[in-house]
Each structure stands twice: as C-alpha cells, then as structure tokens.
C-alpha cells in the first residue's frame, strides 16, 4: 500500500491526458449534439449514438498504457501489472463521471436501457485495455496506442458485418435477441480480463535483457566489463 501511494503521483503525471481529454470532449459533444441542434432522435438512433460515444471513449483508453519511459521502468522492483492497474484506478473515477454525463445528455425520451448500454460501454473499454496490454506485451513500442486504436476501429466496423446473426451484438431493444446479446456482452469483460492477466507481466527474458542494457559499462585494466 505504501508503494502504491508513492507511485500514484508520478503515474498521474505520466497519464496520456491529452488523448483521454480529446476523446472525452468528443464523446460529450456527440452525446449533446441532439440537444444542441434541437433534434429528437428515435430510440434506434439514440442507441447508435451512445454506442458511438462508447467507442470514442474506448479509443481514448487504448492510449492509457502508453509510456515513454517504458524501457527505463522495466527493471524497477514494482511490477508492471501494478503500474498498469494503478493507471486504470486513477482514470476510473473521471471515466465514470464522463459516462454519467453522457447518459444525462442523451434525450431521456429515447434513451435505451441504461444498464445494458453501460454494459456495452464497459465491454468496449475492457477490450480496448486488453488490446493495449497485448500490444505492450508483444512489442517493444513505448507508444502502441495509435496502432491499437486503428485495430479497434477496424474491428468495430467489421464485427457487425462478419458476426453470424445468431451471435449478433449490435441489436436494438425491441429485438428479441437483445437479452441474449447482452449475455454475450457480459462475457467480453471477463475475456478481456483474462487477456490482461496473461499479457500484464513483463516477460522474464525481456526484463533480464533490459537490466543488462541498463547497467553502465565501465572500463578497467582488463578492458570493458560490467560491474
């Protein structure tokens, strides 16, 4: 607990606030567009709008694990899962407030079931974080966020076209498949958590290599050597 408190300040300062803030502002703008224009979307349009806002929020979260100092922090005693979890914990309260504001901005008369659409938003965000964790684990790129965002956007566009009708996720509240679709939505956060659990730890070989490269080489009578 003491280590976590000591890390909170430095981690807070290194969070990608520009990407998170841009996504949040765009999401609020989209959610408030009907009120700004005086339009009254029908229930189907309101659902599509909220799903689009949730996707925007997820696209912002893919940058959460970007870390310019990644290669410097790999050898530190604090394990990467703790550092990543701390990032999520610090961002969670603003994210909850943001989604609450999004729901309040949506026209109340055509607002879809709040619990179900919140489940969809949570699943998208969990998938975004799992993709970011996988990119950090599988690559040495300190900022994999743009590539993960592009991949997530492609999946979001293609999934409704490629998923079989019996497994459809993007259905409307009046569709008889709505309850079954949200049973499947509920599985996605658990699957994303499993991916994160696998991808979170720093590979042992990679940690060892970074420790070695982080040790300064000194020169002595016998030539270059490592202390």
mmCIF file of C-alpha atoms in Angstrom:
data_model
loop_
_atom_site.group_PDB
_atom_site.id
_atom_site.type_symbol
_atom_site.label_atom_id
_atom_site.label_comp_id
_atom_site.label_asym_id
_atom_site.label_seq_id
_atom_site.Cartn_x
_atom_site.Cartn_y
_atom_site.Cartn_z
ATOM 1 C CA UNK A 1 0.000 0.000 0.000
ATOM 2 C CA UNK A 2 2.836 2.404 0.810
ATOM 3 C CA UNK A 3 4.426 1.691 -2.583
ATOM 4 C CA UNK A 4 1.108 2.296 -4.326
ATOM 5 C CA UNK A 5 0.663 5.677 -2.650
ATOM 6 C CA UNK A 6 4.208 6.638 -3.558
ATOM 7 C CA UNK A 7 3.603 5.708 -7.196
ATOM 8 C CA UNK A 8 0.238 7.462 -7.517
ATOM 9 C CA UNK A 9 1.682 10.948 -8.050
ATOM 10 C CA UNK A 10 4.290 10.054 -10.697
ATOM 11 C CA UNK A 11 1.845 7.783 -12.545
ATOM 12 C CA UNK A 12 -0.815 10.508 -12.526
ATOM 13 C CA UNK A 13 1.615 12.940 -14.152
ATOM 14 C CA UNK A 14 2.545 10.471 -16.902
ATOM 15 C CA UNK A 15 -1.016 9.574 -17.919
ATOM 16 C CA UNK A 16 -1.901 10.489 -21.539
ATOM 17 C CA UNK A 17 -4.290 13.258 -20.542
ATOM 18 C CA UNK A 18 -4.284 14.844 -23.983
ATOM 19 C CA UNK A 19 -5.618 11.703 -25.679
ATOM 20 C CA UNK A 20 -8.042 10.967 -22.845
ATOM 21 C CA UNK A 21 -9.292 14.545 -22.751
ATOM 22 C CA UNK A 22 -9.730 14.720 -26.521
ATOM 23 C CA UNK A 23 -11.755 11.502 -26.562
ATOM 24 C CA UNK A 24 -13.834 12.661 -23.616
ATOM 25 C CA UNK A 25 -14.581 16.051 -25.157
ATOM 26 C CA UNK A 26 -15.526 14.487 -28.494
ATOM 27 C CA UNK A 27 -17.783 11.977 -26.757
ATOM 28 C CA UNK A 28 -19.609 14.692 -24.820
ATOM 29 C CA UNK A 29 -20.001 16.726 -27.981
ATOM 30 C CA UNK A 30 -21.543 13.771 -29.811
ATOM 31 C CA UNK A 31 -23.825 12.920 -26.899
ATOM 32 C CA UNK A 32 -25.021 16.528 -26.630
ATOM 33 C CA UNK A 33 -25.452 17.059 -30.371
ATOM 34 C CA UNK A 34 -29.214 16.323 -30.361
ATOM 35 C CA UNK A 35 -29.782 18.888 -27.607
ATOM 36 C CA UNK A 36 -27.608 21.454 -29.369
ATOM 37 C CA UNK A 37 -29.422 21.024 -32.678
ATOM 38 C CA UNK A 38 -32.899 20.583 -31.220
ATOM 39 C CA UNK A 39 -33.254 17.197 -32.915
ATOM 40 C CA UNK A 40 -35.150 14.341 -31.288
ATOM 41 C CA UNK A 41 -33.598 11.041 -32.394
ATOM 42 C CA UNK A 42 -35.707 7.904 -32.380
ATOM 43 C CA UNK A 43 -34.730 5.063 -29.998
ATOM 44 C CA UNK A 44 -32.651 3.315 -32.648
ATOM 45 C CA UNK A 45 -30.698 6.459 -33.457
ATOM 46 C CA UNK A 46 -30.180 7.216 -29.766
ATOM 47 C CA UNK A 47 -28.743 3.731 -29.246
ATOM 48 C CA UNK A 48 -26.395 4.085 -32.210
ATOM 49 C CA UNK A 49 -25.302 7.478 -30.888
ATOM 50 C CA UNK A 50 -24.497 6.106 -27.427
ATOM 51 C CA UNK A 51 -22.629 3.161 -28.925
ATOM 52 C CA UNK A 52 -20.598 5.593 -30.991
ATOM 53 C CA UNK A 53 -19.794 7.653 -27.898
ATOM 54 C CA UNK A 54 -18.761 4.489 -26.028
ATOM 55 C CA UNK A 55 -16.454 3.579 -28.913
ATOM 56 C CA UNK A 56 -14.887 7.035 -28.797
ATOM 57 C CA UNK A 57 -14.221 6.566 -25.088
ATOM 58 C CA UNK A 58 -12.679 3.156 -25.725
ATOM 59 C CA UNK A 59 -10.455 4.625 -28.436
ATOM 60 C CA UNK A 60 -9.175 7.120 -25.890
ATOM 61 C CA UNK A 61 -8.418 4.380 -23.378
ATOM 62 C CA UNK A 62 -6.152 2.454 -25.766
ATOM 63 C CA UNK A 63 -3.556 5.155 -25.069
ATOM 64 C CA UNK A 64 -3.699 4.603 -21.307
ATOM 65 C CA UNK A 65 -0.773 2.170 -21.216
ATOM 66 C CA UNK A 66 1.481 4.255 -23.471
ATOM 67 C CA UNK A 67 4.650 5.044 -21.546
ATOM 68 C CA UNK A 68 7.588 6.949 -22.998
ATOM 69 C CA UNK A 69 9.753 5.742 -20.102
ATOM 70 C CA UNK A 70 8.790 2.115 -20.605
ATOM 71 C CA UNK A 71 12.324 0.869 -21.228
ATOM 72 C CA UNK A 72 13.576 2.683 -18.155
ATOM 73 C CA UNK A 73 10.877 1.365 -15.821
ATOM 74 C CA UNK A 74 11.142 -2.288 -16.892
ATOM 75 C CA UNK A 75 13.943 -3.104 -14.382
ATOM 76 C CA UNK A 76 12.304 -1.365 -11.391
ATOM 77 C CA UNK A 77 11.132 -3.517 -8.452
ATOM 78 C CA UNK A 78 7.457 -2.521 -8.890
ATOM 79 C CA UNK A 79 5.931 -4.999 -11.295
ATOM 80 C CA UNK A 80 4.239 -3.865 -14.478
ATOM 81 C CA UNK A 81 0.769 -5.261 -13.580
ATOM 82 C CA UNK A 82 0.701 -3.000 -10.517
ATOM 83 C CA UNK A 83 1.765 0.035 -12.536
ATOM 84 C CA UNK A 84 -0.857 -0.687 -15.188
ATOM 85 C CA UNK A 85 -3.577 -1.356 -12.627
ATOM 86 C CA UNK A 86 -2.758 1.936 -10.930
ATOM 87 C CA UNK A 87 -3.269 3.744 -14.223
ATOM 88 C CA UNK A 88 -6.723 2.205 -14.566
ATOM 89 C CA UNK A 89 -7.653 3.011 -10.958
ATOM 90 C CA UNK A 90 -6.646 6.657 -11.390
ATOM 91 C CA UNK A 91 -8.638 7.044 -14.599
ATOM 92 C CA UNK A 92 -11.722 5.100 -13.451
ATOM 93 C CA UNK A 93 -13.434 7.907 -11.438
ATOM 94 C CA UNK A 94 -13.194 10.508 -14.257
ATOM 95 C CA UNK A 95 -14.374 7.846 -16.708
ATOM 96 C CA UNK A 96 -17.426 7.030 -14.589
ATOM 97 C CA UNK A 97 -18.302 10.717 -14.268
ATOM 98 C CA UNK A 98 -17.854 11.143 -18.017
ATOM 99 C CA UNK A 99 -20.193 8.263 -18.862
ATOM 100 C CA UNK A 100 -22.766 9.561 -16.375
ATOM 101 C CA UNK A 101 -22.684 12.926 -18.139
ATOM 102 C CA UNK A 102 -23.069 11.167 -21.499
ATOM 103 C CA UNK A 103 -26.190 9.361 -20.300
ATOM 104 C CA UNK A 104 -27.657 12.574 -18.886
ATOM 105 C CA UNK A 105 -27.055 14.372 -22.172
ATOM 106 C CA UNK A 106 -28.864 11.676 -24.143
ATOM 107 C CA UNK A 107 -32.553 12.522 -24.727
ATOM 108 C CA UNK A 108 -34.466 10.892 -21.884
ATOM 109 C CA UNK A 109 -37.471 10.008 -24.007
ATOM 110 C CA UNK A 110 -35.492 7.796 -26.373
ATOM 111 C CA UNK A 111 -32.674 6.706 -24.071
ATOM 112 C CA UNK A 112 -32.021 2.938 -24.315
ATOM 113 C CA UNK A 113 -31.896 0.773 -21.170
ATOM 114 C CA UNK A 114 -29.126 2.383 -19.116
ATOM 115 C CA UNK A 115 -27.789 -0.805 -17.548
ATOM 116 C CA UNK A 116 -27.492 -2.654 -20.850
ATOM 117 C CA UNK A 117 -25.875 0.179 -22.775
ATOM 118 C CA UNK A 118 -23.473 0.756 -19.864
ATOM 119 C CA UNK A 119 -22.542 -2.925 -20.066
ATOM 120 C CA UNK A 120 -21.749 -2.452 -23.756
ATOM 121 C CA UNK A 121 -19.604 0.591 -22.996
ATOM 122 C CA UNK A 122 -17.741 -1.275 -20.267
ATOM 123 C CA UNK A 123 -17.102 -4.202 -22.581
ATOM 124 C CA UNK A 124 -15.684 -1.889 -25.254
ATOM 125 C CA UNK A 125 -13.396 -0.218 -22.747
ATOM 126 C CA UNK A 126 -12.253 -3.569 -21.365
ATOM 127 C CA UNK A 127 -11.475 -4.786 -24.885
ATOM 128 C CA UNK A 128 -9.515 -1.589 -25.561
ATOM 129 C CA UNK A 129 -7.407 -2.046 -22.423
ATOM 130 C CA UNK A 130 -6.824 -5.720 -23.214
ATOM 131 C CA UNK A 131 -5.641 -4.785 -26.705
ATOM 132 C CA UNK A 132 -3.300 -2.165 -25.256
ATOM 133 C CA UNK A 133 -1.906 -4.687 -22.757
ATOM 134 C CA UNK A 134 -1.343 -7.220 -25.536
ATOM 135 C CA UNK A 135 0.484 -4.628 -27.637
ATOM 136 C CA UNK A 136 2.723 -3.733 -24.703
ATOM 137 C CA UNK A 137 3.479 -7.403 -24.086
ATOM 138 C CA UNK A 138 4.135 -8.371 -27.707
ATOM 139 C CA UNK A 139 6.076 -5.324 -28.876
ATOM 140 C CA UNK A 140 8.803 -3.013 -27.596
ATOM 141 C CA UNK A 141 6.935 0.075 -28.794
ATOM 142 C CA UNK A 142 6.604 2.588 -25.921
ATOM 143 C CA UNK A 143 3.501 4.121 -27.536
ATOM 144 C CA UNK A 144 1.420 1.369 -29.164
ATOM 145 C CA UNK A 145 -1.807 3.345 -28.697
ATOM 146 C CA UNK A 146 -2.261 4.564 -32.304
ATOM 147 C CA UNK A 147 -1.871 1.066 -33.750
ATOM 148 C CA UNK A 148 -4.261 -0.422 -31.185
ATOM 149 C CA UNK A 149 -6.796 2.354 -31.840
ATOM 150 C CA UNK A 150 -6.696 1.622 -35.564
ATOM 151 C CA UNK A 151 -7.172 -2.100 -34.927
ATOM 152 C CA UNK A 152 -10.073 -1.476 -32.541
ATOM 153 C CA UNK A 153 -11.764 0.807 -35.051
ATOM 154 C CA UNK A 154 -11.448 -1.796 -37.812
ATOM 155 C CA UNK A 155 -12.892 -4.493 -35.539
ATOM 156 C CA UNK A 156 -15.779 -2.223 -34.527
ATOM 157 C CA UNK A 157 -16.636 -1.578 -38.173
ATOM 158 C CA UNK A 158 -16.260 -5.155 -39.414
ATOM 159 C CA UNK A 159 -17.711 -7.069 -36.452
ATOM 160 C CA UNK A 160 -21.386 -6.263 -37.207
ATOM 161 C CA UNK A 161 -20.826 -7.419 -40.787
ATOM 162 C CA UNK A 162 -18.922 -10.624 -40.040
ATOM 163 C CA UNK A 163 -20.555 -11.912 -36.840
ATOM 164 C CA UNK A 164 -23.297 -14.501 -37.584
ATOM 165 C CA UNK A 165 -26.866 -13.388 -36.956
ATOM 166 C CA UNK A 166 -27.234 -15.848 -34.096
ATOM 167 C CA UNK A 167 -24.283 -14.173 -32.330
ATOM 168 C CA UNK A 168 -25.167 -10.576 -33.151
ATOM 169 C CA UNK A 169 -24.208 -7.984 -30.554
ATOM 170 C CA UNK A 170 -25.461 -4.769 -32.134
ATOM 171 C CA UNK A 171 -29.207 -5.303 -31.845
ATOM 172 C CA UNK A 172 -31.941 -2.944 -30.728
ATOM 173 C CA UNK A 173 -34.004 -3.062 -27.518
ATOM 174 C CA UNK A 174 -37.068 -4.161 -29.478
ATOM 175 C CA UNK A 175 -35.167 -7.109 -30.984
ATOM 176 C CA UNK A 176 -35.943 -10.476 -29.315
ATOM 177 C CA UNK A 177 -32.176 -11.169 -29.347
ATOM 178 C CA UNK A 178 -31.487 -8.235 -27.009
ATOM 179 C CA UNK A 179 -31.225 -10.292 -23.759
ATOM 180 C CA UNK A 180 -29.048 -12.978 -25.377
ATOM 181 C CA UNK A 181 -26.850 -10.328 -26.980
ATOM 182 C CA UNK A 182 -26.174 -8.772 -23.580
ATOM 183 C CA UNK A 183 -25.349 -12.145 -22.126
ATOM 184 C CA UNK A 184 -22.580 -12.208 -24.722
ATOM 185 C CA UNK A 185 -21.632 -8.607 -23.973
ATOM 186 C CA UNK A 186 -21.173 -9.665 -20.343
ATOM 187 C CA UNK A 187 -18.628 -12.310 -21.378
ATOM 188 C CA UNK A 188 -16.367 -9.790 -23.109
ATOM 189 C CA UNK A 189 -15.048 -8.040 -19.955
ATOM 190 C CA UNK A 190 -14.162 -11.414 -18.421
ATOM 191 C CA UNK A 191 -12.336 -12.431 -21.606
ATOM 192 C CA UNK A 192 -10.546 -9.074 -21.687
ATOM 193 C CA UNK A 193 -9.505 -9.510 -18.045
ATOM 194 C CA UNK A 194 -8.061 -12.938 -18.885
ATOM 195 C CA UNK A 195 -6.077 -11.453 -21.773
ATOM 196 C CA UNK A 196 -4.773 -8.717 -19.500
ATOM 197 C CA UNK A 197 -3.796 -11.253 -16.832
ATOM 198 C CA UNK A 198 -1.713 -13.104 -19.407
ATOM 199 C CA UNK A 199 -0.197 -10.031 -21.049
ATOM 200 C CA UNK A 200 0.355 -7.904 -17.934
ATOM 201 C CA UNK A 201 3.586 -9.388 -16.508
ATOM 202 C CA UNK A 202 6.886 -8.370 -18.052
ATOM 203 C CA UNK A 203 8.450 -11.376 -19.868
ATOM 204 C CA UNK A 204 11.330 -12.715 -17.792
ATOM 205 C CA UNK A 205 13.762 -12.749 -20.698
ATOM 206 C CA UNK A 206 12.887 -9.235 -21.697
ATOM 207 C CA UNK A 207 13.276 -7.941 -18.125
ATOM 208 C CA UNK A 208 16.683 -9.584 -17.950
ATOM 209 C CA UNK A 209 17.825 -8.057 -21.197
ATOM 210 C CA UNK A 210 16.719 -4.613 -20.106
ATOM 211 C CA UNK A 211 18.508 -4.933 -16.802
ATOM 212 C CA UNK A 212 21.681 -5.805 -18.631
ATOM 213 C CA UNK A 213 21.363 -2.950 -21.080
ATOM 214 C CA UNK A 214 20.586 -0.579 -18.220
ATOM 215 C CA UNK A 215 23.853 -1.383 -16.387
ATOM 216 C CA UNK A 216 26.652 1.020 -17.308
ATOM 217 C CA UNK A 217 29.760 -0.422 -18.897
ATOM 218 C CA UNK A 218 32.983 0.607 -17.196
ATOM 219 C CA UNK A 219 36.485 0.282 -18.403
ATOM 220 C CA UNK A 220 39.263 -1.210 -16.333
ATOM 221 C CA UNK A 221 42.715 -2.655 -16.784
ATOM 222 C CA UNK A 222 41.307 -5.807 -18.286
ATOM 223 C CA UNK A 223 39.096 -3.971 -20.754
ATOM 224 C CA UNK A 224 35.400 -3.198 -20.718
ATOM 225 C CA UNK A 225 33.410 -5.038 -18.132
ATOM 226 C CA UNK A 226 30.090 -4.783 -16.261
ATOM 227 C CA UNK A 227 30.101 -4.304 -12.511
#
